Amino acid sequence: MGRFTVHGNLELDVQDRILLIEGCGPWNLEAVNEAYSRFKPLVESMYGSPWGSLVEFGGDPIYVPDAANYIIKTIKHEIKQGHVASAILVGESNSPEFAKRHLSELHTKAGDVFRFFSNKEEATWWLLQKITSAQLSQ
C-alpha cells in the first residue's frame, strides 16, 4: 500500500496554556500525522498542567475515517495529559452544520469537553474559564 498525498492543512501554535489549531479540510490520515509530528514538542510542553485547544476550521472540516480514528485516539491521550476542553469555530465551509455534527461526534467519542463558538473572543474566554477552573481544583 503506497503513501497517499497529504490532503488538508493544519497549523498549530501555543499561546499561554492554549493549543491553537487552524486548518482547512478535508483531512486524510497523512495530513493529521504530518501536522502532529511537526508540532508534538509544542503539545508536550503543556503536559502536566491543565490546558485547552482553540480550534478554527474552514473549508470542509471533515476527517476521512482513518484520520477521524486517529483524532479520537489523540484527544483521548491528550485528556490524560491535562487537556480540559476544546473551543471550536467552524468558519467558511460548504456545509457548516454537517461539519459541526462530524466534529461533535469525534469529540464526544473521545470524551472531550467541547463547545462551538461563532467568534474567537468568546471561545478564548470560555476556554480560559475551563483551564482556570481545572487549575484551581488540582
mmCIF file of N, CA, C and O in Angstrom, residues 2-61:
data_model
loop_
_atom_site.group_PDB
_atom_site.id
_atom_site.type_symbol
_atom_site.label_atom_id
_atom_site.label_comp_id
_atom_site.label_asym_id
_atom_site.label_seq_id
_atom_site.Cartn_x
_atom_site.Cartn_y
_atom_site.Cartn_z
ATOM 1 N N GLY A 2 0.708 2.133 -0.927
ATOM 2 C CA GLY A 2 1.536 3.329 -1.047
ATOM 3 C C GLY A 2 1.070 4.442 -0.142
ATOM 4 O O GLY A 2 -0.017 4.417 0.420
ATOM 5 N N ARG A 3 1.924 5.426 -0.023
ATOM 6 C CA ARG A 3 1.606 6.602 0.789
ATOM 7 C C ARG A 3 0.726 7.534 -0.033
ATOM 8 O O ARG A 3 0.982 7.784 -1.196
ATOM 9 N N PHE A 4 -0.308 8.061 0.591
ATOM 10 C CA PHE A 4 -1.203 8.995 -0.067
ATOM 11 C C PHE A 4 -0.661 10.408 0.059
ATOM 12 O O PHE A 4 0.071 10.736 0.991
ATOM 13 N N THR A 5 -1.061 11.270 -0.836
ATOM 14 C CA THR A 5 -0.718 12.682 -0.773
ATOM 15 C C THR A 5 -1.461 13.314 0.401
ATOM 16 O O THR A 5 -2.606 12.960 0.687
ATOM 17 N N VAL A 6 -0.805 14.258 1.058
ATOM 18 C CA VAL A 6 -1.427 14.970 2.177
ATOM 19 C C VAL A 6 -2.589 15.801 1.649
ATOM 20 O O VAL A 6 -2.447 16.555 0.694
ATOM 21 N N HIS A 7 -3.767 15.642 2.283
ATOM 22 C CA HIS A 7 -4.948 16.437 1.930
ATOM 23 C C HIS A 7 -5.371 17.244 3.138
ATOM 24 O O HIS A 7 -5.566 16.702 4.212
ATOM 25 N N GLY A 8 -5.525 18.554 2.934
ATOM 26 C CA GLY A 8 -5.885 19.457 4.024
ATOM 27 C C GLY A 8 -4.630 19.992 4.686
ATOM 28 O O GLY A 8 -3.537 19.452 4.520
ATOM 29 N N ASN A 9 -4.780 21.101 5.392
ATOM 30 C CA ASN A 9 -3.637 21.622 6.130
ATOM 31 C C ASN A 9 -4.037 21.920 7.559
ATOM 32 O O ASN A 9 -5.185 22.235 7.846
ATOM 33 N N LEU A 10 -3.080 21.777 8.444
ATOM 34 C CA LEU A 10 -3.268 22.049 9.862
ATOM 35 C C LEU A 10 -2.038 22.782 10.364
ATOM 36 O O LEU A 10 -0.909 22.359 10.104
ATOM 37 N N GLU A 11 -2.260 23.874 11.055
ATOM 38 C CA GLU A 11 -1.171 24.627 11.681
ATOM 39 C C GLU A 11 -1.465 24.694 13.174
ATOM 40 O O GLU A 11 -2.604 24.897 13.577
ATOM 41 N N LEU A 12 -0.431 24.512 13.963
ATOM 42 C CA LEU A 12 -0.579 24.542 15.406
ATOM 43 C C LEU A 12 0.397 25.532 16.012
ATOM 44 O O LEU A 12 1.482 25.742 15.486
ATOM 45 N N ASP A 13 -0.013 26.114 17.127
ATOM 46 C CA ASP A 13 0.835 27.022 17.885
ATOM 47 C C ASP A 13 0.349 26.972 19.335
ATOM 48 O O ASP A 13 -0.734 26.464 19.615
ATOM 49 N N VAL A 14 1.145 27.476 20.246
ATOM 50 C CA VAL A 14 0.760 27.526 21.656
ATOM 51 C C VAL A 14 0.830 28.960 22.131
ATOM 52 O O VAL A 14 1.790 29.676 21.846
ATOM 53 N N GLN A 15 -0.216 29.379 22.833
ATOM 54 C CA GLN A 15 -0.261 30.701 23.451
ATOM 55 C C GLN A 15 -0.776 30.493 24.865
ATOM 56 O O GLN A 15 -1.902 30.023 25.061
ATOM 57 N N ASP A 16 0.053 30.824 25.840
ATOM 58 C CA ASP A 16 -0.257 30.553 27.242
ATOM 59 C C ASP A 16 -0.514 29.062 27.406
ATOM 60 O O ASP A 16 0.325 28.265 27.053
ATOM 61 N N ARG A 17 -1.658 28.662 27.885
ATOM 62 C CA ARG A 17 -1.989 27.240 28.078
ATOM 63 C C ARG A 17 -2.999 26.787 27.024
ATOM 64 O O ARG A 17 -3.774 25.862 27.262
ATOM 65 N N ILE A 18 -2.978 27.429 25.869
ATOM 66 C CA ILE A 18 -3.937 27.108 24.807
ATOM 67 C C ILE A 18 -3.204 26.657 23.558
ATOM 68 O O ILE A 18 -2.324 27.359 23.055
ATOM 69 N N LEU A 19 -3.577 25.483 23.064
ATOM 70 C CA LEU A 19 -3.087 24.994 21.785
ATOM 71 C C LEU A 19 -3.992 25.585 20.707
ATOM 72 O O LEU A 19 -5.204 25.358 20.717
ATOM 73 N N LEU A 20 -3.417 26.380 19.826
ATOM 74 C CA LEU A 20 -4.166 26.995 18.732
ATOM 75 C C LEU A 20 -4.034 26.096 17.510
ATOM 76 O O LEU A 20 -2.920 25.810 17.067
ATOM 77 N N ILE A 21 -5.170 25.662 16.990
ATOM 78 C CA ILE A 21 -5.184 24.797 15.817
ATOM 79 C C ILE A 21 -5.988 25.498 14.729
ATOM 80 O O ILE A 21 -7.142 25.852 14.949
ATOM 81 N N GLU A 22 -5.365 25.702 13.584
ATOM 82 C CA GLU A 22 -6.062 26.278 12.435
ATOM 83 C C GLU A 22 -5.912 25.313 11.272
ATOM 84 O O GLU A 22 -4.826 24.767 11.058
ATOM 85 N N GLY A 23 -6.996 25.126 10.547
ATOM 86 C CA GLY A 23 -6.898 24.208 9.429
ATOM 87 C C GLY A 23 -7.986 24.402 8.409
ATOM 88 O O GLY A 23 -9.012 25.025 8.660
ATOM 89 N N CYS A 24 -7.703 23.859 7.252
ATOM 90 C CA CYS A 24 -8.648 23.863 6.148
ATOM 91 C C CYS A 24 -8.712 22.436 5.620
ATOM 92 O O CYS A 24 -7.685 21.863 5.228
ATOM 93 N N GLY A 25 -9.881 21.837 5.668
ATOM 94 C CA GLY A 25 -10.038 20.441 5.289
ATOM 95 C C GLY A 25 -10.729 20.292 3.955
ATOM 96 O O GLY A 25 -11.026 21.296 3.310
ATOM 97 N N PRO A 26 -10.944 19.061 3.583
ATOM 98 C CA PRO A 26 -10.922 17.832 4.378
ATOM 99 C C PRO A 26 -9.500 17.315 4.608
ATOM 100 O O PRO A 26 -8.583 17.658 3.891
ATOM 101 N N TRP A 27 -9.373 16.442 5.643
ATOM 102 C CA TRP A 27 -8.071 15.910 6.011
ATOM 103 C C TRP A 27 -8.044 14.401 5.879
ATOM 104 O O TRP A 27 -9.014 13.717 6.194
ATOM 105 N N ASN A 28 -6.892 13.909 5.465
ATOM 106 C CA ASN A 28 -6.661 12.473 5.485
ATOM 107 C C ASN A 28 -5.664 12.158 6.602
ATOM 108 O O ASN A 28 -5.149 13.055 7.272
ATOM 109 N N LEU A 29 -5.399 10.873 6.794
ATOM 110 C CA LEU A 29 -4.513 10.435 7.865
ATOM 111 C C LEU A 29 -3.117 11.015 7.702
ATOM 112 O O LEU A 29 -2.469 11.406 8.680
ATOM 113 N N GLU A 30 -2.640 11.107 6.475
ATOM 114 C CA GLU A 30 -1.300 11.639 6.221
ATOM 115 C C GLU A 30 -1.180 13.092 6.694
ATOM 116 O O GLU A 30 -0.165 13.477 7.277
ATOM 117 N N ALA A 31 -2.201 13.893 6.465
ATOM 118 C CA ALA A 31 -2.179 15.298 6.896
ATOM 119 C C ALA A 31 -2.146 15.396 8.420
ATOM 120 O O ALA A 31 -1.405 16.208 8.985
ATOM 121 N N VAL A 32 -2.942 14.575 9.082
ATOM 122 C CA VAL A 32 -3.017 14.604 10.538
ATOM 123 C C VAL A 32 -1.696 14.134 11.151
ATOM 124 O O VAL A 32 -1.161 14.759 12.071
ATOM 125 N N ASN A 33 -1.143 13.039 10.623
ATOM 126 C CA ASN A 33 0.143 12.530 11.110
ATOM 127 C C ASN A 33 1.257 13.556 10.921
ATOM 128 O O ASN A 33 2.059 13.787 11.822
ATOM 129 N N GLU A 34 1.308 14.149 9.763
ATOM 130 C CA GLU A 34 2.348 15.123 9.444
ATOM 131 C C GLU A 34 2.267 16.328 10.366
ATOM 132 O O GLU A 34 3.259 16.780 10.924
ATOM 133 N N ALA A 35 1.064 16.855 10.576
ATOM 134 C CA ALA A 35 0.890 18.016 11.448
ATOM 135 C C ALA A 35 1.267 17.675 12.885
ATOM 136 O O ALA A 35 1.977 18.433 13.549
ATOM 137 N N TYR A 36 0.808 16.538 13.367
ATOM 138 C CA TYR A 36 1.079 16.177 14.762
ATOM 139 C C TYR A 36 2.569 15.947 14.988
ATOM 140 O O TYR A 36 3.123 16.374 15.999
ATOM 141 N N SER A 37 3.238 15.316 14.047
ATOM 142 C CA SER A 37 4.669 15.063 14.234
ATOM 143 C C SER A 37 5.466 16.369 14.229
ATOM 144 O O SER A 37 6.435 16.508 14.968
ATOM 145 N N ARG A 38 5.049 17.354 13.430
ATOM 146 C CA ARG A 38 5.734 18.649 13.398
ATOM 147 C C ARG A 38 5.574 19.407 14.702
ATOM 148 O O ARG A 38 6.462 20.139 15.130
ATOM 149 N N PHE A 39 4.432 19.261 15.320
ATOM 150 C CA PHE A 39 4.112 20.090 16.472
ATOM 151 C C PHE A 39 4.061 19.343 17.793
ATOM 152 O O PHE A 39 3.691 19.909 18.809
ATOM 153 N N LYS A 40 4.465 18.077 17.788
ATOM 154 C CA LYS A 40 4.434 17.275 19.012
ATOM 155 C C LYS A 40 5.168 17.947 20.180
ATOM 156 O O LYS A 40 4.640 17.972 21.295
ATOM 157 N N PRO A 41 6.367 18.523 19.978
ATOM 158 C CA PRO A 41 7.042 19.188 21.106
ATOM 159 C C PRO A 41 6.233 20.342 21.703
ATOM 160 O O PRO A 41 6.241 20.539 22.924
ATOM 161 N N LEU A 42 5.513 21.087 20.865
ATOM 162 C CA LEU A 42 4.663 22.174 21.373
ATOM 163 C C LEU A 42 3.580 21.626 22.290
ATOM 164 O O LEU A 42 3.335 22.150 23.377
ATOM 165 N N VAL A 43 2.925 20.576 21.840
ATOM 166 C CA VAL A 43 1.840 19.982 22.613
ATOM 167 C C VAL A 43 2.385 19.408 23.917
ATOM 168 O O VAL A 43 1.837 19.643 24.993
ATOM 169 N N GLU A 44 3.498 18.685 23.821
ATOM 170 C CA GLU A 44 4.060 18.047 25.012
ATOM 171 C C GLU A 44 4.554 19.058 26.039
ATOM 172 O O GLU A 44 4.642 18.744 27.224
ATOM 173 N N SER A 45 4.845 20.287 25.617
ATOM 174 C CA SER A 45 5.301 21.310 26.555
ATOM 175 C C SER A 45 4.215 21.699 27.558
ATOM 176 O O SER A 45 4.516 22.285 28.599
ATOM 177 N N MET A 46 2.966 21.365 27.263
ATOM 178 C CA MET A 46 1.863 21.720 28.169
ATOM 179 C C MET A 46 1.452 20.574 29.090
ATOM 180 O O MET A 46 0.631 20.769 29.986
ATOM 181 N N TYR A 47 1.991 19.400 28.863
ATOM 182 C CA TYR A 47 1.627 18.244 29.673
ATOM 183 C C TYR A 47 1.901 18.500 31.149
ATOM 184 O O TYR A 47 2.861 19.167 31.507
ATOM 185 N N GLY A 48 1.015 17.966 31.986
ATOM 186 C CA GLY A 48 1.216 18.049 33.425
ATOM 187 C C GLY A 48 0.415 19.132 34.118
ATOM 188 O O GLY A 48 0.264 19.099 35.326
ATOM 189 N N SER A 49 -0.096 20.100 33.367
ATOM 190 C CA SER A 49 -0.958 21.150 33.914
ATOM 191 C C SER A 49 -2.148 21.300 32.971
ATOM 192 O O SER A 49 -2.049 20.984 31.793
ATOM 193 N N PRO A 50 -3.276 21.812 33.472
ATOM 194 C CA PRO A 50 -4.444 21.976 32.616
ATOM 195 C C PRO A 50 -4.178 22.889 31.408
ATOM 196 O O PRO A 50 -3.511 23.913 31.530
ATOM 197 N N TRP A 51 -4.712 22.467 30.263
ATOM 198 C CA TRP A 51 -4.595 23.235 29.026
ATOM 199 C C TRP A 51 -5.786 22.904 28.144
ATOM 200 O O TRP A 51 -6.532 21.973 28.399
ATOM 201 N N GLY A 52 -5.980 23.725 27.117
ATOM 202 C CA GLY A 52 -7.106 23.511 26.222
ATOM 203 C C GLY A 52 -6.741 23.807 24.782
ATOM 204 O O GLY A 52 -5.636 24.260 24.490
ATOM 205 N N SER A 53 -7.691 23.541 23.899
ATOM 206 C CA SER A 53 -7.485 23.756 22.465
ATOM 207 C C SER A 53 -8.504 24.746 21.920
ATOM 208 O O SER A 53 -9.697 24.637 22.210
ATOM 209 N N LEU A 54 -7.999 25.690 21.134
ATOM 210 C CA LEU A 54 -8.849 26.618 20.391
ATOM 211 C C LEU A 54 -8.707 26.220 18.927
ATOM 212 O O LEU A 54 -7.636 26.351 18.347
ATOM 213 N N VAL A 55 -9.785 25.704 18.361
ATOM 214 C CA VAL A 55 -9.758 25.099 17.039
ATOM 215 C C VAL A 55 -10.542 25.966 16.065
ATOM 216 O O VAL A 55 -11.718 26.248 16.301
ATOM 217 N N GLU A 56 -9.885 26.394 14.983
ATOM 218 C CA GLU A 56 -10.544 27.185 13.934
ATOM 219 C C GLU A 56 -10.413 26.442 12.611
ATOM 220 O O GLU A 56 -9.308 26.278 12.097
ATOM 221 N N PHE A 57 -11.560 25.990 12.084
ATOM 222 C CA PHE A 57 -11.556 25.214 10.855
ATOM 223 C C PHE A 57 -12.334 25.909 9.751
ATOM 224 O O PHE A 57 -13.367 26.538 10.001
ATOM 225 N N GLY A 58 -11.863 25.738 8.531
ATOM 226 C CA GLY A 58 -12.541 26.241 7.351
ATOM 227 C C GLY A 58 -12.527 25.181 6.272
ATOM 228 O O GLY A 58 -12.106 24.049 6.497
ATOM 229 N N GLY A 59 -12.980 25.549 5.099
ATOM 230 C CA GLY A 59 -13.057 24.578 4.003
ATOM 231 C C GLY A 59 -14.129 23.564 4.318
ATOM 232 O O GLY A 59 -15.242 23.910 4.708
ATOM 233 N N ASP A 60 -13.797 22.313 4.167
ATOM 234 C CA ASP A 60 -14.688 21.222 4.553
ATOM 235 C C ASP A 60 -14.055 20.520 5.743
ATOM 236 O O ASP A 60 -13.241 19.614 5.571
ATOM 237 N N PRO A 61 -14.366 20.954 6.973
ATOM 238 C CA PRO A 61 -13.705 20.420 8.158
ATOM 239 C C PRO A 61 -14.163 19.002 8.492
ATOM 240 O O PRO A 61 -14.888 18.767 9.455
#
